[in-house]
PDB file of C-alpha atoms in Angstrom:
ATOM      1  CA  MET A  29      15.054 -18.758 -34.527  1.00 34.00           C
ATOM      2  CA  SER A  30      13.987 -20.032 -31.219  1.00 31.00           C
ATOM      3  CA  LEU A  31      13.734 -23.579 -30.214  1.00 29.00           C
ATOM      4  CA  GLN A  32      10.312 -23.853 -30.979  1.00 35.00           C
ATOM      5  CA  SER A  33      10.604 -22.386 -34.642  1.00 32.00           C
ATOM      6  CA  PHE A  34      13.583 -24.735 -35.069  1.00 32.00           C
ATOM      7  CA  THR A  35      11.464 -27.465 -33.882  1.00 35.00           C
ATOM      8  CA  ARG A  36       8.259 -26.729 -36.487  1.00 39.00           C
ATOM      9  CA  CYS A  37      10.654 -26.639 -39.238  1.00 41.00           C
ATOM     10  CA  ILE A  38      11.374 -30.423 -38.868  1.00 43.00           C
ATOM     11  CA  PRO A  39       9.163 -32.914 -40.140  1.00 45.00           C
ATOM     12  CA  GLU A  40       7.273 -35.131 -37.997  1.00 55.00           C
ATOM     13  CA  SER A  41       7.990 -37.880 -39.883  1.00 58.00           C
ATOM     14  CA  SER A  42      10.963 -38.899 -42.064  1.00 59.00           C
ATOM     15  CA  VAL A  43      10.184 -38.647 -45.684  1.00 60.00           C
ATOM     16  CA  PHE A  44      12.048 -40.809 -48.438  1.00 68.00           C
ATOM     17  CA  HIS A  45      10.971 -41.621 -52.006  1.00 70.00           C
ATOM     18  CA  ASP A  46      12.357 -43.911 -54.766  1.00 86.00           C
ATOM     19  CA  ILE A  47      14.596 -42.273 -57.400  1.00 85.00           C
ATOM     20  CA  ALA A  48      15.993 -43.451 -60.462  1.00 93.00           C
ATOM     21  CA  PHE A  49      19.680 -44.330 -60.506  1.00 94.00           C
ATOM     22  CA  SER A  50      20.293 -41.502 -63.140  1.00 95.00           C
ATOM     23  CA  SER A  51      19.096 -38.939 -60.715  1.00 92.00           C
ATOM     24  CA  LEU A  52      21.829 -39.624 -58.190  1.00 92.00           C
ATOM     25  CA  GLU A  53      22.940 -36.509 -56.719  1.00 90.00           C
ATOM     26  CA  SER A  54      25.806 -38.004 -54.948  1.00 90.00           C
ATOM     27  CA  GLU A  55      29.275 -38.554 -57.325  1.00 95.00           C
ATOM     28  CA  PRO A  56      30.510 -41.529 -54.808  1.00 93.00           C
ATOM     29  CA  LEU A  57      26.424 -43.240 -55.019  1.00 93.00           C
ATOM     30  CA  ARG A  58      26.519 -42.688 -59.087  1.00 97.00           C
ATOM     31  CA  LEU A  59      30.514 -44.140 -58.940  1.00 97.00           C
ATOM     32  CA  GLY A  60      28.973 -46.936 -56.626  1.00 97.00           C
ATOM     33  CA  TYR A  61      26.173 -48.022 -58.959  1.00 98.00           C
ATOM     34  CA  GLU A  62      29.099 -48.046 -62.399  1.00 98.00           C
ATOM     35  CA  TYR A  63      30.834 -50.195 -60.413  1.00 98.00           C
ATOM     36  CA  TRP A  64      28.204 -52.600 -59.180  1.00 98.00           C
ATOM     37  CA  LYS A  65      26.954 -53.177 -62.730  1.00 97.00           C
ATOM     38  CA  SER A  66      30.096 -53.860 -63.849  1.00 97.00           C
ATOM     39  CA  LYS A  67      30.548 -56.513 -61.928  1.00 98.00           C
ATOM     40  CA  CYS A  68      27.337 -57.970 -62.372  1.00 96.00           C
ATOM     41  CA  GLY A  69      28.753 -59.537 -65.517  1.00 91.00           C
ATOM     42  CA  GLY A  70      25.358 -60.789 -67.153  1.00 91.00           C
ATOM     43  CA  ARG A  71      23.841 -61.988 -63.839  1.00 96.00           C
ATOM     44  CA  ARG A  72      21.230 -59.938 -62.108  1.00 96.00           C
ATOM     45  CA  PHE A  73      23.845 -59.105 -59.239  1.00 98.00           C
ATOM     46  CA  PRO A  74      27.358 -59.846 -58.285  1.00 98.00           C
ATOM     47  CA  ALA A  75      28.608 -62.301 -55.610  1.00 97.00           C
ATOM     48  CA  ARG A  76      29.898 -60.989 -52.500  1.00 97.00           C
ATOM     49  CA  GLU A  77      33.326 -62.375 -53.833  1.00 96.00           C
ATOM     50  CA  ASP A  78      33.084 -60.418 -56.765  1.00 97.00           C
ATOM     51  CA  ILE A  79      33.343 -57.104 -55.038  1.00 97.00           C
ATOM     52  CA  ARG A  80      37.054 -55.885 -54.088  1.00 96.00           C
ATOM     53  CA  PRO A  81      37.490 -53.156 -51.692  1.00 94.00           C
ATOM     54  CA  ARG A  82      40.473 -51.841 -53.319  1.00 95.00           C
ATOM     55  CA  GLU A  83      38.711 -50.881 -56.686  1.00 97.00           C
ATOM     56  CA  ILE A  84      36.758 -48.677 -54.957  1.00 96.00           C
ATOM     57  CA  ALA A  85      38.864 -47.852 -52.293  1.00 96.00           C
ATOM     58  CA  THR A  86      37.860 -43.845 -52.863  1.00 96.00           C
ATOM     59  CA  LEU A  87      34.486 -44.856 -52.087  1.00 96.00           C
ATOM     60  CA  LEU A  88      34.912 -46.888 -49.102  1.00 94.00           C
ATOM     61  CA  ARG A  89      33.781 -44.051 -46.331  1.00 90.00           C
ATOM     62  CA  TYR A  90      30.337 -44.274 -47.792  1.00 90.00           C
ATOM     63  CA  VAL A  91      29.948 -47.751 -47.951  1.00 93.00           C
ATOM     64  CA  SER A  92      28.408 -50.557 -45.979  1.00 92.00           C
ATOM     65  CA  LEU A  93      28.041 -54.184 -46.175  1.00 96.00           C
ATOM     66  CA  ILE A  94      25.157 -55.740 -44.751  1.00 95.00           C
ATOM     67  CA  LYS A  95      24.922 -59.435 -44.249  1.00 97.00           C
ATOM     68  CA  VAL A  96      21.126 -60.877 -44.642  1.00 98.00           C
ATOM     69  CA  ASP A  97      20.592 -63.169 -41.787  1.00 96.00           C
ATOM     70  CA  GLY A  98      16.943 -64.494 -42.254  1.00 94.00           C
ATOM     71  CA  ASP A  99      14.651 -61.940 -40.996  1.00 91.00           C
ATOM     72  CA  ASP A 100      17.362 -60.052 -39.264  1.00 93.00           C
ATOM     73  CA  PHE A 101      20.662 -58.063 -40.945  1.00 95.00           C
ATOM     74  CA  VAL A 102      24.084 -57.472 -39.726  1.00 95.00           C
ATOM     75  CA  TYR A 103      26.519 -54.608 -40.626  1.00 91.00           C
ATOM     76  CA  ARG A 104      29.729 -56.080 -41.584  1.00 94.00           C
ATOM     77  CA  ILE A 105      31.601 -53.217 -42.862  1.00 90.00           C
ATOM     78  CA  VAL A 106      30.934 -49.810 -42.503  1.00 87.00           C
ATOM     79  CA  GLY A 107      32.222 -46.986 -43.380  1.00 84.00           C
ATOM     80  CA  ASP A 108      33.313 -43.722 -41.900  1.00 78.00           C
ATOM     81  CA  THR A 109      30.678 -41.145 -43.223  1.00 74.00           C
ATOM     82  CA  ILE A 110      28.101 -43.451 -42.203  1.00 69.00           C
ATOM     83  CA  VAL A 111      29.604 -44.054 -38.421  1.00 68.00           C
ATOM     84  CA  MET A 112      29.968 -40.297 -38.363  1.00 67.00           C
ATOM     85  CA  SER A 113      25.952 -39.574 -39.683  1.00 65.00           C
ATOM     86  CA  TYR A 114      24.623 -41.919 -36.797  1.00 64.00           C
ATOM     87  CA  GLY A 115      26.727 -41.695 -34.251  1.00 66.00           C
ATOM     88  CA  VAL A 116      26.337 -44.912 -33.046  1.00 68.00           C
ATOM     89  CA  PRO A 117      29.012 -47.831 -33.882  1.00 73.00           C
ATOM     90  CA  LEU A 118      27.368 -50.300 -36.354  1.00 76.00           C
ATOM     91  CA  GLN A 119      29.983 -52.681 -37.303  1.00 80.00           C
ATOM     92  CA  ASN A 120      29.116 -56.497 -36.405  1.00 87.00           C
ATOM     93  CA  ARG A 121      25.790 -55.256 -34.854  1.00 86.00           C
ATOM     94  CA  ARG A 122      22.385 -57.088 -35.747  1.00 90.00           C
ATOM     95  CA  LEU A 123      20.106 -54.351 -36.779  1.00 86.00           C
ATOM     96  CA  SER A 124      17.311 -56.039 -34.588  1.00 86.00           C
ATOM     97  CA  ASP A 125      19.637 -54.597 -31.506  1.00 85.00           C
ATOM     98  CA  LEU A 126      19.920 -51.231 -33.432  1.00 78.00           C
ATOM     99  CA  VAL A 127      16.317 -50.663 -32.900  1.00 75.00           C
ATOM    100  CA  TYR A 128      16.456 -50.463 -29.490  1.00 72.00           C
ATOM    101  CA  ASP A 129      18.675 -47.174 -29.309  1.00 68.00           C
ATOM    102  CA  GLU A 130      17.216 -45.757 -32.165  1.00 63.00           C
ATOM    103  CA  PRO A 131      13.549 -47.038 -33.033  1.00 63.00           C
ATOM    104  CA  GLY A 132      13.165 -44.443 -35.685  1.00 61.00           C
ATOM    105  CA  PHE A 133      16.162 -45.870 -37.469  1.00 63.00           C
ATOM    106  CA  GLY A 134      14.772 -49.555 -37.868  1.00 67.00           C
ATOM    107  CA  ALA A 135      11.729 -48.083 -39.170  1.00 66.00           C
ATOM    108  CA  PHE A 136      13.282 -46.753 -42.423  1.00 66.00           C
ATOM    109  CA  VAL A 137      16.412 -48.369 -42.809  1.00 79.00           C
ATOM    110  CA  ILE A 138      14.404 -51.987 -42.418  1.00 84.00           C
ATOM    111  CA  PRO A 139      11.824 -51.988 -45.174  1.00 86.00           C
ATOM    112  CA  PHE A 140      14.400 -50.246 -47.192  1.00 89.00           C
ATOM    113  CA  LEU A 141      16.826 -53.523 -46.792  1.00 94.00           C
ATOM    114  CA  ARG A 142      13.935 -56.168 -46.632  1.00 95.00           C
ATOM    115  CA  GLN A 143      13.006 -55.037 -50.014  1.00 95.00           C
ATOM    116  CA  VAL A 144      16.209 -55.699 -51.884  1.00 97.00           C
ATOM    117  CA  ALA A 145      16.394 -58.862 -50.031  1.00 97.00           C
ATOM    118  CA  ASP A 146      13.330 -60.075 -51.181  1.00 97.00           C
ATOM    119  CA  THR A 147      13.371 -58.566 -54.606  1.00 97.00           C
ATOM    120  CA  GLY A 148      16.861 -58.626 -55.558  1.00 97.00           C
ATOM    121  CA  GLU A 149      16.248 -55.463 -57.353  1.00 97.00           C
ATOM    122  CA  PRO A 150      18.708 -52.464 -56.480  1.00 98.00           C
ATOM    123  CA  LEU A 151      16.950 -49.647 -55.059  1.00 94.00           C
ATOM    124  CA  ALA A 152      18.107 -45.980 -55.040  1.00 93.00           C
ATOM    125  CA  ARG A 153      16.397 -43.376 -52.638  1.00 89.00           C
ATOM    126  CA  ARG A 154      16.521 -39.941 -51.341  1.00 84.00           C
ATOM    127  CA  GLY A 155      14.850 -38.698 -47.728  1.00 73.00           C
ATOM    128  CA  LYS A 156      14.461 -35.933 -45.312  1.00 64.00           C
ATOM    129  CA  VAL A 157      15.098 -37.316 -41.470  1.00 65.00           C
ATOM    130  CA  GLY A 158      12.002 -35.736 -39.390  1.00 48.00           C
ATOM    131  CA  ARG A 159      11.591 -36.319 -35.664  1.00 48.00           C
ATOM    132  CA  ASP A 160      11.172 -39.685 -35.592  1.00 46.00           C
ATOM    133  CA  VAL A 161      14.809 -40.535 -36.204  1.00 52.00           C
ATOM    134  CA  THR A 162      16.223 -38.594 -33.259  1.00 54.00           C
ATOM    135  CA  ARG A 163      20.104 -39.311 -33.046  1.00 60.00           C
ATOM    136  CA  VAL A 164      21.248 -38.545 -36.522  1.00 58.00           C
ATOM    137  CA  ASN A 165      23.909 -36.076 -37.618  1.00 52.00           C
ATOM    138  CA  PHE A 166      22.206 -34.923 -40.629  1.00 51.00           C
ATOM    139  CA  THR A 167      18.741 -33.489 -42.271  1.00 56.00           C
ATOM    140  CA  HIS A 168      19.032 -34.802 -45.900  1.00 64.00           C
ATOM    141  CA  CYS A 169      20.486 -38.380 -47.504  1.00 77.00           C
ATOM    142  CA  GLU A 170      20.617 -40.045 -50.679  1.00 84.00           C
ATOM    143  CA  ASN A 171      21.073 -44.245 -50.089  1.00 88.00           C
ATOM    144  CA  LEU A 172      22.079 -46.335 -52.797  1.00 94.00           C
ATOM    145  CA  LEU A 173      21.364 -50.183 -51.473  1.00 96.00           C
ATOM    146  CA  LEU A 174      22.610 -52.986 -54.340  1.00 98.00           C
ATOM    147  CA  PRO A 175      22.178 -56.732 -53.619  1.00 98.00           C
ATOM    148  CA  LEU A 176      24.611 -59.081 -53.835  1.00 98.00           C
ATOM    149  CA  GLY A 177      24.220 -63.215 -54.024  1.00 97.00           C
ATOM    150  CA  ALA A 178      25.977 -66.394 -54.901  1.00 94.00           C
ATOM    151  CA  ASP A 179      23.181 -67.086 -57.659  1.00 93.00           C
ATOM    152  CA  ASP A 180      20.546 -64.727 -59.081  1.00 93.00           C
ATOM    153  CA  ALA A 181      17.696 -66.130 -56.415  1.00 94.00           C
ATOM    154  CA  THR A 182      19.229 -65.670 -53.283  1.00 96.00           C
ATOM    155  CA  VAL A 183      20.466 -62.279 -51.649  1.00 98.00           C
ATOM    156  CA  ASP A 184      23.149 -62.734 -49.317  1.00 97.00           C
ATOM    157  CA  TYR A 185      24.409 -59.365 -48.836  1.00 98.00           C
ATOM    158  CA  VAL A 186      23.424 -55.988 -49.429  1.00 98.00           C
ATOM    159  CA  LEU A 187      26.326 -53.365 -50.663  1.00 97.00           C
ATOM    160  CA  THR A 188      25.125 -49.570 -49.370  1.00 94.00           C
ATOM    161  CA  PHE A 189      26.639 -46.446 -50.759  1.00 95.00           C
ATOM    162  CA  SER A 190      25.102 -43.401 -48.619  1.00 86.00           C
ATOM    163  CA  SER A 191      25.417 -39.570 -48.635  1.00 81.00           C
ATOM    164  CA  TYR A 192      24.350 -37.757 -45.755  1.00 70.00           C
ATOM    165  CA  VAL A 193      24.300 -33.582 -45.801  1.00 65.00           C
ATOM    166  CA  SER A 194      23.040 -31.184 -43.174  1.00 63.00           C
ATOM    167  CA  GLN A 195      21.012 -28.584 -44.901  1.00 51.00           C
ATOM    168  CA  PRO A 196      19.137 -25.455 -43.453  1.00 47.00           C
ATOM    169  CA  LEU A 197      15.699 -26.369 -42.064  1.00 47.00           C
ATOM    170  CA  GLY A 198      13.064 -23.658 -43.034  1.00 47.00           C
TER     171      GLY A 198
END
């Protein structure tokens, strides 16, 4: 396949759509969702303190813990799968700083995080990466974004579980 033919297979813009939690294909995401639900305990969402890394040790490579900091977000914990998929260090970095390295990254990450932080509702998405995001090592992804907060009104953190794959284009 020529480079020109290959490039035509990649969509111009990334495409993401919401999916039902029951439609999650990735086993780590399904397990992550069940864990999060078990920690809600009658609340809308659990607190950060309710999440214990030891309890999800086998899932940590798929996890990121993102602090809501006003209009911005700060990556606190970032699993190996996520680091390898993006090819840039994310831990302890502000999302507003990361968009300078990869503007497309902010275009599809910020709205998802903002939606969860503003609504307090969990979100599952599946997508295909386009030419608007250039520095990634995957073509398709599935993401689960889960609110965490000390009360049912304020989201302090977003716990994410993410799965990334490269599939043949065409």
